[in-house]
Amino acid sequence: MSTDDVSMLRVCGVSKAYGAVQALRDVSFDVAPGTMTALVGRSGSGKTTLLNLVGGLDSPDAGTVFVNGAEVTGLNEAGRSRLRRDTVAYVFQTFGLVPVLSAAENVGVPLRMRRTPREERERRVATLLELVGLAGHADQRPDELSGGQQQRVAIARALASSPRLLVADEPTGQLDAETGLSVMALLRGVVESEGVTALISTHDPVMMRLADRVIRISDGRVSEEPEPPGAAG
Ligand code: ADP
Ligand code: MG
C-alpha cells in the first residue's frame, strides 16, 4: 500500500472536547481505499468519538475530515444525512436493528431510503443475505436471531447502499469469541468482495491480525503500529 493512493478517509488535525474532557487531541491519519484498518484503544480513549466524526454523526471543535475527497466537516444536516445514505455506513456493537422488521426488511431499509424500486430492492436484499450466510433467515425478526446473526444482518444492511466506507464500532464486542471470529472474517471478506474500505474499532487481537493496518488511540491521541505480521503485500 503506497502513501500515494488517494485517501478514502483523511482526518486532519481533529480535536474534540466534551466539557472538560478532551476526547480527541490533534488527530491526523489517512485511510487508503479498499483497506481494512483496526482502531485500537482502551475504553474511553476516544474511538467512538472519532468514528462518529467520520460520518458526520458529530462535529469536531477543530480540524477537518474528508471522505472520498469531500469535506464532511462543514456539511449541513442534509449533507450529512446524504453522506450516511450514500457513502458512509455504520455497524454498531449493539446491532441497532429495527425489532419489528424481519431480517430482509432491515437490510432493505437503506434501499427504501434511496427509493430503490421493489424488485431491485428484493434482489439486492437476497444477494446480501446470501453474502452474510443468512439466506434461510430472511423472514425472522431480530429477537428470533442469535447475536452473531443479528450482527450479520446489520452488516448486510450497512452494505445495502454500496457505501465506500464501512465504519464499525466494536462490532464483536457483544459476541462470544467464536461468533466474533466469524463476524471478523465476514468483515475481512466483504472488504475483498465488495471493495469497501473498513475502519473498525476493536479490542480483539484477531481483528488486529486480520486488518491491513492498526491505528492505536490513547487518551485522544493516535499512533501507528508497525505493520502486523502477515499483513504485508
Ligand atoms: P471509547 O469509544 O474509546 O470508549 P469515547 O470516544 O466514547 O471512547 O469517549 C472518549 C472520552 O470522551 C471519554 O472520556 C468519554 O467519557 C468522553 N465522552 C464521550 N462522549 C461524551 C459525551 N457525549 N458527553 C461527555 N463526555 C463524553
Ligand atoms: Mg466506544
Short mmCIF file of C-alpha atoms and ligand atoms in Angstrom, two decimals:
data_model
loop_
_atom_site.label_atom_id
_atom_site.label_comp_id
_atom_site.label_asym_id
_atom_site.label_seq_id
_atom_site.Cartn_x
_atom_site.Cartn_y
_atom_site.Cartn_z
CA MET A 1 0.00 0.00 0.00
CA SER A 2 1.71 3.19 -1.11
CA THR A 3 1.02 6.51 0.53
CA ASP A 4 0.39 7.95 -2.95
CA ASP A 5 -3.06 6.34 -3.09
CA VAL A 6 -5.94 8.77 -2.98
CA SER A 7 -7.37 8.57 0.52
CA MET A 8 -10.84 7.20 1.18
CA LEU A 9 -10.65 8.92 4.55
CA ARG A 10 -8.47 11.83 5.59
CA VAL A 11 -8.54 13.10 9.16
CA CYS A 12 -6.58 16.35 9.61
CA GLY A 13 -5.78 17.89 12.99
CA VAL A 14 -9.07 16.92 14.58
CA SER A 15 -9.79 17.83 18.19
CA LYS A 16 -12.96 17.34 20.18
CA ALA A 17 -13.83 18.09 23.80
CA TYR A 18 -16.86 17.27 25.88
CA GLY A 19 -16.78 19.94 28.56
CA ALA A 20 -13.51 19.44 30.43
CA VAL A 21 -12.86 16.05 28.78
CA GLN A 22 -10.54 16.28 25.78
CA ALA A 23 -11.74 13.24 23.79
CA LEU A 24 -9.54 13.81 20.70
CA ARG A 25 -6.29 15.77 20.51
CA ASP A 26 -4.99 16.89 17.12
CA VAL A 27 -5.70 13.58 15.42
CA SER A 28 -4.45 13.07 11.84
CA PHE A 29 -4.35 9.97 9.64
CA ASP A 30 -5.31 8.73 6.20
CA VAL A 31 -7.03 5.52 5.12
CA ALA A 32 -6.40 4.14 1.64
CA PRO A 33 -9.31 2.75 -0.40
CA GLY A 34 -10.06 -0.96 -0.23
CA THR A 35 -8.21 -1.47 3.04
CA MET A 36 -9.24 -2.61 6.50
CA THR A 37 -7.96 -0.54 9.40
CA ALA A 38 -8.31 -1.52 13.05
CA LEU A 39 -8.66 1.31 15.56
CA VAL A 40 -7.46 0.05 18.91
CA GLY A 41 -7.51 1.60 22.37
CA ARG A 42 -8.90 1.03 25.81
CA SER A 43 -12.33 2.15 26.87
CA GLY A 44 -12.60 5.94 26.98
CA SER A 45 -9.64 6.51 24.65
CA GLY A 46 -11.77 8.29 22.01
CA LYS A 47 -12.63 5.55 19.49
CA THR A 48 -16.37 6.18 19.30
CA THR A 49 -15.87 9.94 19.23
CA LEU A 50 -13.52 9.56 16.27
CA LEU A 51 -15.77 7.13 14.39
CA ASN A 52 -18.78 9.40 14.90
CA LEU A 53 -16.93 12.33 13.30
CA VAL A 54 -16.17 10.30 10.18
CA GLY A 55 -19.83 10.01 9.13
CA GLY A 56 -20.87 13.41 10.43
CA LEU A 57 -22.74 11.99 13.43
CA ASP A 58 -20.85 14.60 15.43
CA SER A 59 -18.63 17.60 14.57
CA PRO A 60 -15.07 18.33 15.70
CA ASP A 61 -14.10 21.51 17.54
CA ALA A 62 -11.11 21.89 15.24
CA GLY A 63 -9.70 20.15 12.19
CA THR A 64 -11.22 18.65 9.07
CA VAL A 65 -12.46 15.26 7.88
CA PHE A 66 -12.62 14.28 4.22
CA VAL A 67 -14.37 11.18 2.92
CA ASN A 68 -13.67 10.16 -0.64
CA GLY A 69 -12.28 13.64 -1.28
CA ALA A 70 -15.32 15.52 0.05
CA GLU A 71 -15.17 17.56 3.24
CA VAL A 72 -17.52 16.19 5.89
CA THR A 73 -16.89 18.97 8.38
CA GLY A 74 -18.86 21.91 7.12
CA LEU A 75 -21.69 19.85 5.61
CA ASN A 76 -25.12 20.90 6.81
CA GLU A 77 -27.59 18.43 8.33
CA ALA A 78 -28.99 17.40 4.92
CA GLY A 79 -25.50 16.90 3.51
CA ARG A 80 -24.53 14.70 6.45
CA SER A 81 -27.68 12.61 6.03
CA ARG A 82 -26.81 12.17 2.36
CA LEU A 83 -23.28 11.18 3.32
CA ARG A 84 -24.63 8.41 5.55
CA ARG A 85 -27.18 7.34 2.96
CA ASP A 86 -24.72 7.12 0.07
CA THR A 87 -21.12 6.92 1.26
CA VAL A 88 -20.51 6.01 4.91
CA ALA A 89 -22.33 3.11 6.59
CA TYR A 90 -22.17 2.17 10.27
CA VAL A 91 -22.16 -1.10 12.17
CA PHE A 92 -22.59 -0.80 15.94
CA GLN A 93 -21.74 -3.04 18.87
CA THR A 94 -25.44 -3.45 19.72
CA PHE A 95 -26.53 -4.19 16.12
CA GLY A 96 -29.22 -1.47 16.02
CA LEU A 97 -31.77 -3.46 14.04
CA VAL A 98 -35.43 -2.44 13.92
CA PRO A 99 -37.12 -5.02 16.21
CA VAL A 100 -40.46 -5.19 14.37
CA LEU A 101 -38.88 -5.74 10.94
CA SER A 102 -37.69 -9.05 9.51
CA ALA A 103 -34.05 -9.60 8.59
CA ALA A 104 -34.86 -8.90 4.94
CA GLU A 105 -36.82 -5.75 5.80
CA ASN A 106 -33.97 -4.49 7.99
CA VAL A 107 -31.47 -4.97 5.17
CA GLY A 108 -33.86 -3.20 2.81
CA VAL A 109 -34.18 -0.04 4.94
CA PRO A 110 -31.31 1.90 3.25
CA LEU A 111 -32.68 0.90 -0.16
CA ARG A 112 -36.12 2.25 0.74
CA MET A 113 -34.47 5.49 1.80
CA ARG A 114 -32.95 5.68 -1.66
CA ARG A 115 -36.33 4.80 -3.23
CA THR A 116 -34.86 1.74 -4.93
CA PRO A 117 -37.67 0.01 -6.88
CA ARG A 118 -39.14 -3.02 -5.11
CA GLU A 119 -37.90 -5.73 -7.46
CA GLU A 120 -34.36 -4.42 -7.48
CA ARG A 121 -34.53 -4.00 -3.72
CA GLU A 122 -35.65 -7.58 -3.18
CA ARG A 123 -32.90 -8.89 -5.45
CA ARG A 124 -30.26 -6.86 -3.66
CA VAL A 125 -31.53 -7.91 -0.22
CA ALA A 126 -31.47 -11.59 -1.22
CA THR A 127 -27.92 -11.24 -2.55
CA LEU A 128 -26.78 -9.56 0.68
CA LEU A 129 -28.43 -12.11 2.97
CA GLU A 130 -26.70 -14.80 0.95
CA LEU A 131 -23.39 -12.94 1.24
CA VAL A 132 -23.62 -12.86 5.05
CA GLY A 133 -24.77 -16.50 5.25
CA LEU A 134 -28.39 -15.84 6.21
CA ALA A 135 -30.28 -16.77 3.06
CA GLY A 136 -32.58 -19.05 5.06
CA HIS A 137 -33.39 -16.45 7.72
CA ALA A 138 -34.93 -13.65 5.65
CA ASP A 139 -38.29 -13.65 7.46
CA GLN A 140 -37.00 -13.87 11.03
CA ARG A 141 -37.17 -10.86 13.31
CA PRO A 142 -34.09 -9.80 15.32
CA ASP A 143 -35.40 -11.45 18.51
CA GLU A 144 -35.56 -14.73 16.58
CA LEU A 145 -31.88 -14.49 15.62
CA SER A 146 -28.69 -15.04 17.63
CA GLY A 147 -26.36 -12.12 18.35
CA GLY A 148 -23.99 -13.21 15.62
CA GLN A 149 -26.85 -13.50 13.13
CA GLN A 150 -28.14 -10.06 14.12
CA GLN A 151 -24.72 -8.57 13.51
CA ARG A 152 -24.63 -10.27 10.10
CA VAL A 153 -27.96 -8.65 9.27
CA ALA A 154 -26.54 -5.29 10.40
CA ILE A 155 -23.51 -5.80 8.14
CA ALA A 156 -25.78 -6.69 5.20
CA ARG A 157 -27.84 -3.57 5.90
CA ALA A 158 -24.68 -1.45 6.03
CA LEU A 159 -23.64 -2.80 2.63
CA ALA A 160 -27.07 -2.37 1.04
CA SER A 161 -26.46 1.02 -0.49
CA SER A 162 -22.92 0.08 -1.63
CA PRO A 163 -21.11 2.51 0.69
CA ARG A 164 -17.50 3.45 0.05
CA LEU A 165 -16.60 3.44 3.75
CA LEU A 166 -17.82 0.97 6.37
CA VAL A 167 -17.36 2.17 9.95
CA ALA A 168 -17.78 -0.46 12.64
CA ASP A 169 -17.64 0.44 16.34
CA GLU A 170 -16.60 -2.66 18.33
CA PRO A 171 -18.73 -4.91 16.11
CA THR A 172 -17.76 -8.07 18.02
CA GLY A 173 -17.93 -6.51 21.49
CA GLN A 174 -21.19 -8.27 22.39
CA LEU A 175 -20.33 -11.60 20.82
CA ASP A 176 -18.62 -14.69 22.20
CA ALA A 177 -15.13 -15.42 20.88
CA GLU A 178 -16.12 -17.94 18.23
CA THR A 179 -19.04 -15.89 16.88
CA GLY A 180 -16.90 -12.77 16.97
CA LEU A 181 -14.26 -14.52 14.92
CA SER A 182 -16.76 -15.43 12.21
CA VAL A 183 -18.06 -11.84 12.11
CA MET A 184 -14.48 -10.57 11.79
CA ALA A 185 -13.83 -12.99 8.96
CA LEU A 186 -17.02 -11.81 7.28
CA LEU A 187 -15.89 -8.18 7.54
CA ARG A 188 -12.48 -9.10 6.09
CA GLY A 189 -14.31 -10.93 3.30
CA VAL A 190 -16.56 -8.01 2.36
CA VAL A 191 -13.59 -5.66 2.16
CA GLU A 192 -12.30 -8.00 -0.53
CA SER A 193 -15.55 -8.94 -2.29
CA GLU A 194 -17.37 -5.58 -2.12
CA GLY A 195 -14.29 -3.40 -2.49
CA VAL A 196 -15.41 -1.42 0.53
CA THR A 197 -12.98 0.38 2.86
CA ALA A 198 -13.38 -0.51 6.53
CA LEU A 199 -12.47 1.33 9.72
CA ILE A 200 -13.17 -0.88 12.72
CA SER A 201 -12.67 -0.16 16.40
CA THR A 202 -11.88 -3.28 18.38
CA HIS A 203 -10.21 -4.76 21.43
CA ASP A 204 -9.70 -8.04 19.65
CA PRO A 205 -6.17 -9.17 18.73
CA VAL A 206 -7.65 -11.37 15.98
CA MET A 207 -9.17 -8.32 14.31
CA MET A 208 -5.81 -6.57 14.52
CA ARG A 209 -4.22 -9.52 12.71
CA LEU A 210 -6.93 -9.51 10.02
CA ALA A 211 -6.52 -5.77 9.45
CA ASP A 212 -4.14 -4.27 6.90
CA ARG A 213 -3.21 -1.68 9.44
CA VAL A 214 -3.59 -0.87 13.13
CA ILE A 215 -4.05 2.64 14.47
CA ARG A 216 -3.72 2.92 18.23
CA ILE A 217 -5.53 5.61 20.17
CA SER A 218 -4.65 6.55 23.72
CA ASP A 219 -6.12 9.46 25.64
CA GLY A 220 -7.34 11.04 22.39
CA ARG A 221 -4.02 10.77 20.53
CA VAL A 222 -3.34 8.35 17.70
CA SER A 223 -0.18 6.50 16.86
CA GLU A 224 0.52 3.99 14.13
CA GLU A 225 1.51 0.42 14.89
CA PRO A 226 4.10 -1.36 12.82
CA GLU A 227 2.53 -3.43 10.04
CA PRO A 228 1.08 -6.58 11.64
CA PRO A 229 2.88 -9.77 10.73
CA GLY A 230 1.26 -11.48 7.77
CA ALA A 231 -0.46 -8.31 6.52
CA ALA A 232 2.36 -7.25 4.22
CA GLY A 233 1.98 -7.43 0.43
P1 ADP B 1 -14.16 4.88 23.51
O1 ADP B 1 -15.13 4.68 22.40
O2 ADP B 1 -12.73 4.65 23.10
O3 ADP B 1 -14.52 4.11 24.72
P2 ADP B 1 -15.28 7.56 23.64
O4 ADP B 1 -14.98 8.22 22.34
O5 ADP B 1 -16.66 7.05 23.84
O6 ADP B 1 -14.19 6.43 23.92
O7 ADP B 1 -15.00 8.58 24.81
C1 ADP B 1 -13.82 9.36 24.89
C2 ADP B 1 -13.93 10.30 26.09
O8 ADP B 1 -14.95 11.25 25.87
C3 ADP B 1 -14.30 9.57 27.37
O9 ADP B 1 -13.64 10.21 28.45
C4 ADP B 1 -15.79 9.78 27.46
O10 ADP B 1 -16.22 9.74 28.81
C5 ADP B 1 -15.96 11.16 26.86
N1 ADP B 1 -17.25 11.31 26.17
C6 ADP B 1 -17.66 10.65 25.07
N2 ADP B 1 -18.87 11.06 24.68
C7 ADP B 1 -19.28 12.01 25.58
C8 ADP B 1 -20.45 12.80 25.72
N3 ADP B 1 -21.46 12.74 24.85
N4 ADP B 1 -20.50 13.67 26.76
C9 ADP B 1 -19.46 13.75 27.62
N5 ADP B 1 -18.33 13.04 27.55
C10 ADP B 1 -18.23 12.16 26.53
MG MG B 2 -16.69 3.37 22.21
#
